[in-house]
Coordinates of C-alpha atoms and ligand atoms in Angstrom, one line a residue:
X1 CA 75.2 75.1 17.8
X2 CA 78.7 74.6 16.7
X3 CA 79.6 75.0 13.3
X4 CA 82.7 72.9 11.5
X5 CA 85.2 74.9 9.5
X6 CA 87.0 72.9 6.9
X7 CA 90.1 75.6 7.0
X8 CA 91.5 74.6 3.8
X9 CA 88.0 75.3 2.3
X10 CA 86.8 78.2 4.6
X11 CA 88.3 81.6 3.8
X12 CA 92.0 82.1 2.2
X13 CA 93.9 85.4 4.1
X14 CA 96.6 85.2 1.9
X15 CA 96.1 84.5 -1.6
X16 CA 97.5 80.6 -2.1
X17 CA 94.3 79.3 -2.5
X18 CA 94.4 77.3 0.4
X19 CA 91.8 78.8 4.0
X20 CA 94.2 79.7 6.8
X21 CA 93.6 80.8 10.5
X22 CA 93.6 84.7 9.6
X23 CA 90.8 83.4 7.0
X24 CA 88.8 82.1 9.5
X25 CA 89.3 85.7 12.2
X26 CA 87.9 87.9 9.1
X27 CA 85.0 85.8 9.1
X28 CA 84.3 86.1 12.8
X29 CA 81.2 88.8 12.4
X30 CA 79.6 86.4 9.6
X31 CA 79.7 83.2 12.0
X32 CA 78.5 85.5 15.1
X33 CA 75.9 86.4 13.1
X34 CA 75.0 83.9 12.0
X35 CA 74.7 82.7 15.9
X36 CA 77.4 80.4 16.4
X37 CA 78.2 78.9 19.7
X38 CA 81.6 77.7 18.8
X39 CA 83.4 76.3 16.1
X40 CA 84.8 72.7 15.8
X41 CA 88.1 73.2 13.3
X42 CA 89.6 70.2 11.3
X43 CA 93.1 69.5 12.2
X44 CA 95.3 72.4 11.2
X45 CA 98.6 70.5 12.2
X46 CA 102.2 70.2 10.6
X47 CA 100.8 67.4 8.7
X48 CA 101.9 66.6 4.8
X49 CA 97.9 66.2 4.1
X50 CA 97.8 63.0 2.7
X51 CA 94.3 62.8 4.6
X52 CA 93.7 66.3 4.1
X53 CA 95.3 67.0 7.8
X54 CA 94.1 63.7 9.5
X55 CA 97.9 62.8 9.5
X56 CA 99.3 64.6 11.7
X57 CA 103.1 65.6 11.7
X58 CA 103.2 67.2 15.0
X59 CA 100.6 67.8 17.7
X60 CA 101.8 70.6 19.2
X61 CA 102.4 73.2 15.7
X62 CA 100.4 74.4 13.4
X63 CA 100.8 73.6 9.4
X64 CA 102.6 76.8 8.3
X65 CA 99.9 76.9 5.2
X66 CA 97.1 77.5 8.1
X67 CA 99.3 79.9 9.9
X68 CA 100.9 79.6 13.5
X69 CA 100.5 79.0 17.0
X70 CA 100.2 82.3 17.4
X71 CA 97.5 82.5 14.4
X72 CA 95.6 80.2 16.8
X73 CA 96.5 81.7 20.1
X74 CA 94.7 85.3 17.9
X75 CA 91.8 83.1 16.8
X76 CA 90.8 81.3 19.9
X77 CA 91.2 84.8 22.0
X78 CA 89.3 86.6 19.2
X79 CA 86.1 84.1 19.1
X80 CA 86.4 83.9 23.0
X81 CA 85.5 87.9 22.6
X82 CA 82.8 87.1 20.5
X83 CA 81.2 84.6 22.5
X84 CA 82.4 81.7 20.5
X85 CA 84.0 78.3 21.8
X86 CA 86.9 76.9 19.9
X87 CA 86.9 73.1 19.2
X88 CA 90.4 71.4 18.6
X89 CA 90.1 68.2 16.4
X90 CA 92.3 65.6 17.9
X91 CA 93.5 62.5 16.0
X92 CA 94.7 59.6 18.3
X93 CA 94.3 56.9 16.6
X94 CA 97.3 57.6 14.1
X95 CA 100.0 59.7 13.3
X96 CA 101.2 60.9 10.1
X97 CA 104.2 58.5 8.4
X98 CA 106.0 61.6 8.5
X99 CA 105.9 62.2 12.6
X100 CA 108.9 61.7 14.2
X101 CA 107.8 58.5 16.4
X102 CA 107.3 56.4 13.2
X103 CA 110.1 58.0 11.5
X104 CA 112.2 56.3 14.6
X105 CA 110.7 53.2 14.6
X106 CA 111.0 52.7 10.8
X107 CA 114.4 53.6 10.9
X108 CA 115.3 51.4 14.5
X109 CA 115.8 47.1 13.7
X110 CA 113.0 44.9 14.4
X111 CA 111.8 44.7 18.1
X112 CA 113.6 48.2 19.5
X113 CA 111.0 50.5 22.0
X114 CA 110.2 52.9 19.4
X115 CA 108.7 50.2 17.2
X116 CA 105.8 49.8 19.8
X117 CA 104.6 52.8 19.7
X118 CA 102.9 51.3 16.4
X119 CA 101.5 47.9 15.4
X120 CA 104.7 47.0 13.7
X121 CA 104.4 43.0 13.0
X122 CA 106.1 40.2 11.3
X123 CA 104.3 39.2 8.5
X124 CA 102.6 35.1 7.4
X125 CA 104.1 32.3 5.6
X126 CA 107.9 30.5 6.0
X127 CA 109.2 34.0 4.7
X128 CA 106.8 36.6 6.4
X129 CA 105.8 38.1 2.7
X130 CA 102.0 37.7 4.1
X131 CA 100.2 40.5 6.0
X132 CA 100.0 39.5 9.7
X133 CA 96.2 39.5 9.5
X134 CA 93.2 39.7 6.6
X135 CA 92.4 43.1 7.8
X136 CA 91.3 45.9 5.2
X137 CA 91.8 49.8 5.5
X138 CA 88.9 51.4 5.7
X139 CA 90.2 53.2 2.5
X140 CA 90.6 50.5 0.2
X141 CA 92.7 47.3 0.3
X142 CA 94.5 45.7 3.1
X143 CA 95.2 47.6 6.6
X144 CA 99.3 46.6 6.4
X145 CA 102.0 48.0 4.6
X146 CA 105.6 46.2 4.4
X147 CA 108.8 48.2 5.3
X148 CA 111.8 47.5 3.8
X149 CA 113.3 45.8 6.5
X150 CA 110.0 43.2 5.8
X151 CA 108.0 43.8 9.1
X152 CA 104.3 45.0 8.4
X153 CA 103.3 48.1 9.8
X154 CA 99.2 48.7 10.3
X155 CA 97.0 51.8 8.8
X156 CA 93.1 51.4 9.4
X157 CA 93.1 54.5 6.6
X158 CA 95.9 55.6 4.0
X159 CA 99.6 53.3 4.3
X160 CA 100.7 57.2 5.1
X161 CA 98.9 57.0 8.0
X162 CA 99.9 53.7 10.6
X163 CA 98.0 53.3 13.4
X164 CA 99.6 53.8 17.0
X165 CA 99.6 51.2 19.7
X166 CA 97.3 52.6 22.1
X167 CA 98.6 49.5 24.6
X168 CA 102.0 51.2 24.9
X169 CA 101.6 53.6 28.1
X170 CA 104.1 56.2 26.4
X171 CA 101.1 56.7 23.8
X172 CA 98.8 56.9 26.4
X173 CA 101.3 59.9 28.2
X174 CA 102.1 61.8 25.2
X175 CA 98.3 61.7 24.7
X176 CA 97.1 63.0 27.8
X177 CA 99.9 66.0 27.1
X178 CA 98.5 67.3 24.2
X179 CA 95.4 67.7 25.3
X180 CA 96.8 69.7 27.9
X181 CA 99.0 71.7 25.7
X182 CA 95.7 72.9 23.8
X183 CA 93.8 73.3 26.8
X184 CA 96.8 75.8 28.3
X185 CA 96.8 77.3 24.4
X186 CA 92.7 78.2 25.2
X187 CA 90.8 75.2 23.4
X188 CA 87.3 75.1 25.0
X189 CA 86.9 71.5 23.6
X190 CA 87.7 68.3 21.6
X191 CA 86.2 66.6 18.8
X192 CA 88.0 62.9 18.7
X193 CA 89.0 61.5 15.3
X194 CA 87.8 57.6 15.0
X195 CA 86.7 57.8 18.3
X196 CA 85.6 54.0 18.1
X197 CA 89.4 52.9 17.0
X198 CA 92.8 53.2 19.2
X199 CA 91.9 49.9 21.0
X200 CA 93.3 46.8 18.8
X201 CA 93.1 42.9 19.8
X202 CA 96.7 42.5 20.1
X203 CA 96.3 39.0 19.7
X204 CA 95.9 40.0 16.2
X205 CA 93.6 37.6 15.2
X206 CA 91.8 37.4 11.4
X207 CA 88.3 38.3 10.8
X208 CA 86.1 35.4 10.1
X209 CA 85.8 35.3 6.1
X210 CA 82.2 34.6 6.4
X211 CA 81.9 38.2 8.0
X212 CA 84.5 39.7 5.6
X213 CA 81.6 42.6 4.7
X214 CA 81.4 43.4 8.0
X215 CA 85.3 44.5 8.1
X216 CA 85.2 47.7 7.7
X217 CA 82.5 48.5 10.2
X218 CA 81.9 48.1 13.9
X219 CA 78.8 46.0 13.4
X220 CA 80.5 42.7 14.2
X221 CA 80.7 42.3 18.3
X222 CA 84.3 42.0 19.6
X223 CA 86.0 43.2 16.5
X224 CA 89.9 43.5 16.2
X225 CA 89.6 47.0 15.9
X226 CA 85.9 48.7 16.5
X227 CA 84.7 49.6 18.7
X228 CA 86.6 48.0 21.5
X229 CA 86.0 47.5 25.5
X230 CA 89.5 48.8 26.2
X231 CA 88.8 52.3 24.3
X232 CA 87.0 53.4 27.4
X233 CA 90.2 53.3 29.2
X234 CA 91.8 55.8 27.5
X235 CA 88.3 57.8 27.2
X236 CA 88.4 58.2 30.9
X237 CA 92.2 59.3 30.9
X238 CA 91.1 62.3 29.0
X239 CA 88.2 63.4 30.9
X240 CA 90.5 63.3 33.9
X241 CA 92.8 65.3 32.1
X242 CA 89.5 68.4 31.0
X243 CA 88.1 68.1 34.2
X244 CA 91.5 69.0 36.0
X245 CA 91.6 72.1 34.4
X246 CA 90.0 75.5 34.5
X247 CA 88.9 76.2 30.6
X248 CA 85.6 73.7 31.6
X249 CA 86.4 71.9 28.3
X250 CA 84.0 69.2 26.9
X251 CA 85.1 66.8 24.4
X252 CA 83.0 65.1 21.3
X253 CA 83.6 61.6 20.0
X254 CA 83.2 60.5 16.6
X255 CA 82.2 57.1 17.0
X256 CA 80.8 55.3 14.1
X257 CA 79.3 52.7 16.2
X258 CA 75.8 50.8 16.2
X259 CA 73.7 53.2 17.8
X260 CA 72.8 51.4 20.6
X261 CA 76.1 51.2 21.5
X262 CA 76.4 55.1 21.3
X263 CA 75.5 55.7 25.2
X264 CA 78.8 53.9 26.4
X265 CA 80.6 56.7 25.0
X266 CA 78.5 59.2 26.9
X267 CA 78.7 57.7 30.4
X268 CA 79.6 60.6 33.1
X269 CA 83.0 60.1 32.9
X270 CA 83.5 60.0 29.2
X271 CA 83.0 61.9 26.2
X272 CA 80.0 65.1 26.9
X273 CA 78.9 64.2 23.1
X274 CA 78.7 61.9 20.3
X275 CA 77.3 61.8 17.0
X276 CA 74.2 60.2 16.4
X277 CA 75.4 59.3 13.3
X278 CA 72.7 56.7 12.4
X279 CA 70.3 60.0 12.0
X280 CA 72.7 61.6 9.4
X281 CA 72.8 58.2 7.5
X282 CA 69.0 58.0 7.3
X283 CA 67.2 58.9 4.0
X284 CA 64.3 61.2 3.5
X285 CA 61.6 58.6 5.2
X286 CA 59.5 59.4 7.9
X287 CA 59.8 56.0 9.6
X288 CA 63.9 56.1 9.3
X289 CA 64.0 59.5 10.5
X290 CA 61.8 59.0 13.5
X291 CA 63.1 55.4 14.4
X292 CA 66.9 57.1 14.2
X293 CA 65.8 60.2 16.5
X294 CA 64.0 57.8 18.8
X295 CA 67.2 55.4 19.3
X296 CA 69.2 58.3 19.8
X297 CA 67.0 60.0 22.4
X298 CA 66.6 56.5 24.8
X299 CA 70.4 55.5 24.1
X300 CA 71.7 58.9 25.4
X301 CA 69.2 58.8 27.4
X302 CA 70.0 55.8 29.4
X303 CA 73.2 57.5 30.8
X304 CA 71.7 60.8 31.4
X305 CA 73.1 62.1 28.3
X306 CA 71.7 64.1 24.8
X307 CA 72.0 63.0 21.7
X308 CA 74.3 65.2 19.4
X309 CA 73.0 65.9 15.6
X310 CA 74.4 66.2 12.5
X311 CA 73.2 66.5 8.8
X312 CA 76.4 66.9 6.5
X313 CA 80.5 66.9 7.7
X314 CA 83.5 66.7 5.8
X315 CA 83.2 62.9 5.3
X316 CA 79.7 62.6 3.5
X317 CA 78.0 63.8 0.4
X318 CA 76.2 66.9 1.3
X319 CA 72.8 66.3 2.5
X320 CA 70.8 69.0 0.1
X321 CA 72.3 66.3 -2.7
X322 CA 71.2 62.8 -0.7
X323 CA 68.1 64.3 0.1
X324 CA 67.7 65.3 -4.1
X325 CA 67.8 61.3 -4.5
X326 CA 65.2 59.3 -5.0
X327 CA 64.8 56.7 -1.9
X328 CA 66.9 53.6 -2.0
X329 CA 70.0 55.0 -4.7
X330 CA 72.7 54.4 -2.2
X331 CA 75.1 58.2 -2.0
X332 CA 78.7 56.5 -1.9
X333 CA 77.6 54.4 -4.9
X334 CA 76.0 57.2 -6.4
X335 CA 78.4 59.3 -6.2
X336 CA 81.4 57.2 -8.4
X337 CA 78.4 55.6 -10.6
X338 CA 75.7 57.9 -11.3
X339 CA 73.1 57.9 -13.3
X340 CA 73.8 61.2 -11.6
X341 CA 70.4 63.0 -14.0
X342 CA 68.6 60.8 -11.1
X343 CA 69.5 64.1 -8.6
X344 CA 66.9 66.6 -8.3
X345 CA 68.8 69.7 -7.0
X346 CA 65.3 71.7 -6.6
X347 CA 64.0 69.1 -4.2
X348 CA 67.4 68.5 -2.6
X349 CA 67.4 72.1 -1.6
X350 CA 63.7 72.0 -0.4
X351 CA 64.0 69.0 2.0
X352 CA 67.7 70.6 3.1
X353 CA 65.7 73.4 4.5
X354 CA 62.9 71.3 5.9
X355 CA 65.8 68.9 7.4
X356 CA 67.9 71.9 9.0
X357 CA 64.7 72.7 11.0
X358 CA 63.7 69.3 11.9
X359 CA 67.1 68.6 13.6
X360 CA 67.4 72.1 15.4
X361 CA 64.2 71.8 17.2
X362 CA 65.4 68.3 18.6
X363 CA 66.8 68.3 22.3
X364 CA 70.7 68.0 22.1
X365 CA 73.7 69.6 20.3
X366 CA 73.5 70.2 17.0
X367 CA 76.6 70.7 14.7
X368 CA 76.2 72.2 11.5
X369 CA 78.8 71.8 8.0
X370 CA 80.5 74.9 6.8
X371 CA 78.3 75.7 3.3
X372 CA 75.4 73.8 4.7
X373 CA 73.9 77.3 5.4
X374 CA 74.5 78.6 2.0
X375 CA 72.4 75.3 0.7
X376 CA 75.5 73.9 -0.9
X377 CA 75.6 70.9 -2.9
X378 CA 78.1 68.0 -3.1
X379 CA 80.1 69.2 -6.1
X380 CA 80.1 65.2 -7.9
X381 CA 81.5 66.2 -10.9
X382 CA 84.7 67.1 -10.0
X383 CA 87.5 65.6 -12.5
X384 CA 89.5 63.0 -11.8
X385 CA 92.9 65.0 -12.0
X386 CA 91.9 67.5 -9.2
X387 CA 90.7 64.6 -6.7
X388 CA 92.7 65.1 -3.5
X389 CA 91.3 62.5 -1.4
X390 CA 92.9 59.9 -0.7
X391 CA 90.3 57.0 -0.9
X392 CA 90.3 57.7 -5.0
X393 CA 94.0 55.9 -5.1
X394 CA 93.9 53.5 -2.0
X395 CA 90.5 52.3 -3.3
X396 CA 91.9 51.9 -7.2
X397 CA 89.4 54.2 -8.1
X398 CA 86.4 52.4 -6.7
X399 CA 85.2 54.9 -4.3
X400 CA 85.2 58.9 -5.2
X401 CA 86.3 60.2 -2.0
X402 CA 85.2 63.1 -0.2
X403 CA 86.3 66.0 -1.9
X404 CA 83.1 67.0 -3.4
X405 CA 82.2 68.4 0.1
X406 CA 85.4 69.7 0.7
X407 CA 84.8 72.6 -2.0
X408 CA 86.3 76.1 -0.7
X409 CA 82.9 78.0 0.1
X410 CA 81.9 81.0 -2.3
X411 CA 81.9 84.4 -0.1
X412 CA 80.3 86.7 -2.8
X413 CA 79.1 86.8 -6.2
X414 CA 82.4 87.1 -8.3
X415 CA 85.6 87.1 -8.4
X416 CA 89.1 84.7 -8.7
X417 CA 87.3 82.2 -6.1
X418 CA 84.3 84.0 -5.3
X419 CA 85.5 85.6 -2.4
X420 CA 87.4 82.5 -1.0
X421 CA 90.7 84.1 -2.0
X422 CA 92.5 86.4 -4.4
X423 CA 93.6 83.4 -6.2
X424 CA 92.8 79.9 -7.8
X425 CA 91.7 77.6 -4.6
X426 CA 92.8 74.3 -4.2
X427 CA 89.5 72.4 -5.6
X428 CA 87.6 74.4 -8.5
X429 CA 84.3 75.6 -7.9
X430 CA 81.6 75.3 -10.3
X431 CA 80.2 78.1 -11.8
X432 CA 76.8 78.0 -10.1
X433 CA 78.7 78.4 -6.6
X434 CA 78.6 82.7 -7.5
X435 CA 74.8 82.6 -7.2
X436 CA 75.0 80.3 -3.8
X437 CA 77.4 82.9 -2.3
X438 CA 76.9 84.5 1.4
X439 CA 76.5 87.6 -0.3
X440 CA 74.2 86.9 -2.8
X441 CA 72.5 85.5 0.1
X442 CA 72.8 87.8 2.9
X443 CA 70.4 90.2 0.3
X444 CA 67.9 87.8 -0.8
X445 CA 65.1 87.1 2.8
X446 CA 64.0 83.7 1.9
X447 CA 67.6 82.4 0.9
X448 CA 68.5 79.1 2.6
X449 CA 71.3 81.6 4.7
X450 CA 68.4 83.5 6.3
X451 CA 66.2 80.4 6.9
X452 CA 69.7 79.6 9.1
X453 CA 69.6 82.8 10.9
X454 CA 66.1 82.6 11.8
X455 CA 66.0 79.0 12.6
X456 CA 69.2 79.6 14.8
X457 CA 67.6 82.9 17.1
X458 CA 64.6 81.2 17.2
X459 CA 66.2 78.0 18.8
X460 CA 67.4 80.3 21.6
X461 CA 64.3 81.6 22.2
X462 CA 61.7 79.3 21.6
X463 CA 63.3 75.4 21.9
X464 CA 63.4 75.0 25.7
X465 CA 66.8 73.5 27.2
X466 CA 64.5 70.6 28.4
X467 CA 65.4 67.3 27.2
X468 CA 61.6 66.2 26.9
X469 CA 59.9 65.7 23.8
X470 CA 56.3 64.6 23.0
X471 CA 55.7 63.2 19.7
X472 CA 52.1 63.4 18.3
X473 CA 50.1 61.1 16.6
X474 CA 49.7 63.0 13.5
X475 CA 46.7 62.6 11.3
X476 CA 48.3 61.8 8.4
X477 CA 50.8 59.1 8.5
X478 CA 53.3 60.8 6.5
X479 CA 53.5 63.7 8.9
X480 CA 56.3 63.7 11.7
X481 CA 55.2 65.9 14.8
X482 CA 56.9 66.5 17.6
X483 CA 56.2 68.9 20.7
X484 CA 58.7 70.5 23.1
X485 CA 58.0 71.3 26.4
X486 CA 57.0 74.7 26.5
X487 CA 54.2 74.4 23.4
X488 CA 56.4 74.6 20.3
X489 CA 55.4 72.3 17.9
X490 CA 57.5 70.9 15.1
X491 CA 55.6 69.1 11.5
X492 CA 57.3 67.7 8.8
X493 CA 54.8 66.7 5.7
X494 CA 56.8 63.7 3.8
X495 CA 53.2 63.5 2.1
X496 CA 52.5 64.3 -1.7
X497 CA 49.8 66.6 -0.7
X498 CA 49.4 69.9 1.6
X499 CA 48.3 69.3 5.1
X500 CA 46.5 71.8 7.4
X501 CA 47.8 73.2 10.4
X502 CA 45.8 73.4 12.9
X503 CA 43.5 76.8 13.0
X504 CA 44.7 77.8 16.6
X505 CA 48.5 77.6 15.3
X506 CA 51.0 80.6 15.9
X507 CA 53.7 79.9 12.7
X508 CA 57.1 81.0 14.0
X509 CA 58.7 79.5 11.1
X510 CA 58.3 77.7 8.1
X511 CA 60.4 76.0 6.2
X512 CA 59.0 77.0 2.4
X513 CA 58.9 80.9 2.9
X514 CA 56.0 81.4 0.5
X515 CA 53.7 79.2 2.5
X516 CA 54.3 81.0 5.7
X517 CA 50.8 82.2 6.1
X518 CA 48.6 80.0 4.6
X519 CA 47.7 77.8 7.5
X520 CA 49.0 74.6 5.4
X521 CA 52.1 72.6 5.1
X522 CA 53.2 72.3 1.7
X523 CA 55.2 68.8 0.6
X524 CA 58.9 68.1 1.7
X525 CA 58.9 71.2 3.9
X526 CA 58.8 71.5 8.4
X527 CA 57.2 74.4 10.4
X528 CA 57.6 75.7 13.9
X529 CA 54.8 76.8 15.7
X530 CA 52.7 77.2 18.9
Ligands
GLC601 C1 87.8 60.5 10.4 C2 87.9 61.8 9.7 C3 88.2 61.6 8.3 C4 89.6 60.9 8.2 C5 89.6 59.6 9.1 C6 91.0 59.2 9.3 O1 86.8 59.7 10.0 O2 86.7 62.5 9.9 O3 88.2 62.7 7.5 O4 89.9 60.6 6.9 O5 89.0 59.9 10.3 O6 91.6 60.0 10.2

């Protein structure tokens, strides 16, 4: 299992309210014990965190608020001694406004080299003051920004972020070197920023208007920007590049892709995971959740490959608040409109904990969100001054943004941050975020940290590496079961009502602590057994 540390929001070493590297080393025994395999940790580059980090200054140095290189060098050698992978987050398909390539190119006349490192375009109409196509960020408003000089540069996400021309082979090169400067630095792997990007039509052609909802995603075939055959081009660079060397490095692609288009990511000489993302996106419905673990399984399949799982990252509202909502109130929407008395916390929590279990006992890799395991929820009430993110401005304050995930985790009961810090952190945290603390956890057996634990050293022991998995007609049709090779059986109830188990079962674990031994499974709640 590899767990994702948000450093900004993980643990602060030095008192600016802000996590940093050294943060993230004094927590070492808590992620061990909590059984970690590795950790996958959000870009922690120069960057002037317009994107919270996702525009990247420089590659090869570390944002002096996280630490330095040899902060990393210390943390990567330190988890290595605890048996812990690290996993670099790499961000190709853009650099920060502030990187020195675009810095050139902004500052060099229309059609000079550096220029095409980016998409850097005259724009429409007798005096160019049109964009050069009708594409939209995926942030909010169109995906082109005019320079001074009156050229149009493109950004798929914030005008601080432009989007590099992945047709250039100097891109390509300086690419393929910073993966190896990681890789000689330690990094055991790579998790891919817009995975499903880089590649761009450079005939630069507009989106049909009749398809204009479609813009923004990778749904329409041969799109301008999605999701793109030339992507796997670059894709097989890389692998060249982790196979050549010793660390036996893997690399995970976020790819935001129709699912059935997932596998071509996965083919042996590409990425060694990718998220099934369509299984995170499904709401608490047993025919959604089994339909999205089904496509998952055969598309990964047909390359020889296993699906890879998430519930909650840094881009979503947490899942212990989707899952508190009743069926059909769309999150994003939700989230900026309310009625937000439509969330029930309580069951949120209780279908998080059957949830957490349902997705480790599938075959594949399974990531987990930093506060997941403490049962944290998306913090929607944030006010509008402190929101960071910066889909709240692009989108003229359509769309929330993300920072309601993005919440600096609460170590113990009390005080300045709860443990995060010694001071103020960068987002508030509500009150309530003392009782969800580790350490207010770590003493209480049925918290949702300890469900984690157990959940986690039972998947080592008991879920087989086999990929095989058996589902069973259940008798109740609002029961998801699912057998592994090897006997242990996995039941979710979606039903109103308690079901039995059957009499011969073994429970390893349950998901509602109190039921553990009463031979039944309770509403909204999953148990192991054999
Ligand atoms: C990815 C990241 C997200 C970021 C975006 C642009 O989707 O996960 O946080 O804003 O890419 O880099």
């Amino acid at each position: 299992m590899i767990y994702q540390v948000y450093v900004r929001s993980f643990a602060d070493s030095d008192g600016d309210g802000t996590g940093d590297i050294n943060g993230i080393r004094s927590r070492l025994p808590y992620l061990a014990d909590l059984g970690v395999d590795g950790l996958w940790v959000n870009p922690w580059y120069t960057s002037p965190l317009h994107d919270g980090g996702y525009d990247v200054a420089d590659y090869r140095e570390i944002n002096p608020i996280y630490g330095t290189l040899q902060d990393a060098r210390d943390l990567i050698r330190e988890a290595h001694a605890a048996d812990i992978k690290v996993i670099v987050d790499l961000v190709p398909n853009h650099t920060s406004a502030q990187h020195e390539w675009f810095q050139e190119a902004i500052q060099s006349p229309p059609n000079h080299p550096s220029r095409n490192r980016y998409h850097i375009r005259p724009g429409k109409g007798t005096d160019g003051s049109e964009p050069p196509t009708n594409w939209l960020s995926v942030f909010g408003g169109p995906a082109w920004e005019r320079l001074p000089d009156g050229e149009w540069y493109l950004h798929l996400f914030d005008h601080t972020q432009p989007d590099l021309n992945w047709a250039n082979p100097e891109v390509q090169d300086e690419f393929r070197d910073i993966f190896r400067f990681w890789l000689a630095l330690g990094a055991d792997g790579f998790r891919v920023d817009v995975a499903h990007g880089l590649a761009k039509d450079m005939s630069f052609p507009d989106i049909p208007t009749e398809t204009e909802e479609l813009l923004v995603t990778a749904k329409l075939r041969n799109h301008p920007f999605w999701d793109r055959d030339d992507v796997h081009t670059y894709i097989r660079q890389w692998r060249e590049v982790l196979d050549a060397s010793p660390n036996n490095s893997m690399m995970v692609a976020e790819a935001w892709v129709a699912p059935e288009r997932v596998h071509l990511y996965l083919r042996p000489d590409e990425y060694h995971q990718s998220f099934a993302f369509n299984f995170l996106e499904s709401s608490w419905n047993p025919e959604e959740l089994t339909t999205s673990i089904q496509k998952a399984l055969d598309d990964a399949g047909s390359v020889g490959a296993v699906p890879t799982w998430a519930l909650s990252n840094h881009d979503v509202v947490r899942h212990a608040t989707r899952y508190g909502l009743p069926e059909g109130v769309e999150w994003r929407k939700w989230l900026l409109e309310g009625p937000h008395d439509l969330l029930d916390a309580d069951l949120g929590q209780r279908r998080a904990r059957a949830a957490i279990m349902l997705m480790l006992a599938l075959p594949g890799s399974a990531y987990l969100y930093q506060g997941e395991e403490l049962g944290l929820p998306e913090v929607w009430d944030l006010p509008e001054e402190v929101l960071d993110d910066p889909v709240w401005e692009q989108s003229g304050h359509t769309t929330k943004g993300r920072d309601g995930c993005r919440v600096p985790l609460p170590w113990t009961a009390n005080g300045p941050s709860f443990g995060f810090g010694a001071g103020p952190p960068w987002l508030p945290q509500p009150a309530y975020f003392g009782n969800l603390s580790a350490a207010n956890q770590a003493l209480d057996p049925e918290s949702m940290l300890q469900l984690y634990r157990s959940a986690l050293r039972l998947r080592r022991a008991l879920v087989p590496a086999s990929d095989e998995i058996e589902w069973l007609v259940p008798h109740h049709p609002k029961v998801v079961a699912f057998r592994r090779a090897g006997g242990l059986q996995c039941w979710v109830n979606f039903s109103r009502g308690e079901i039995a188990l059957p009499d011969e079962a073994t429970v390893q674990l349950m998901s509602d602590p109190a039921e553990t031994d009463t031979g039944k499974l309770p509403p909204d709640a999953c148990v192991w057994f054999n």
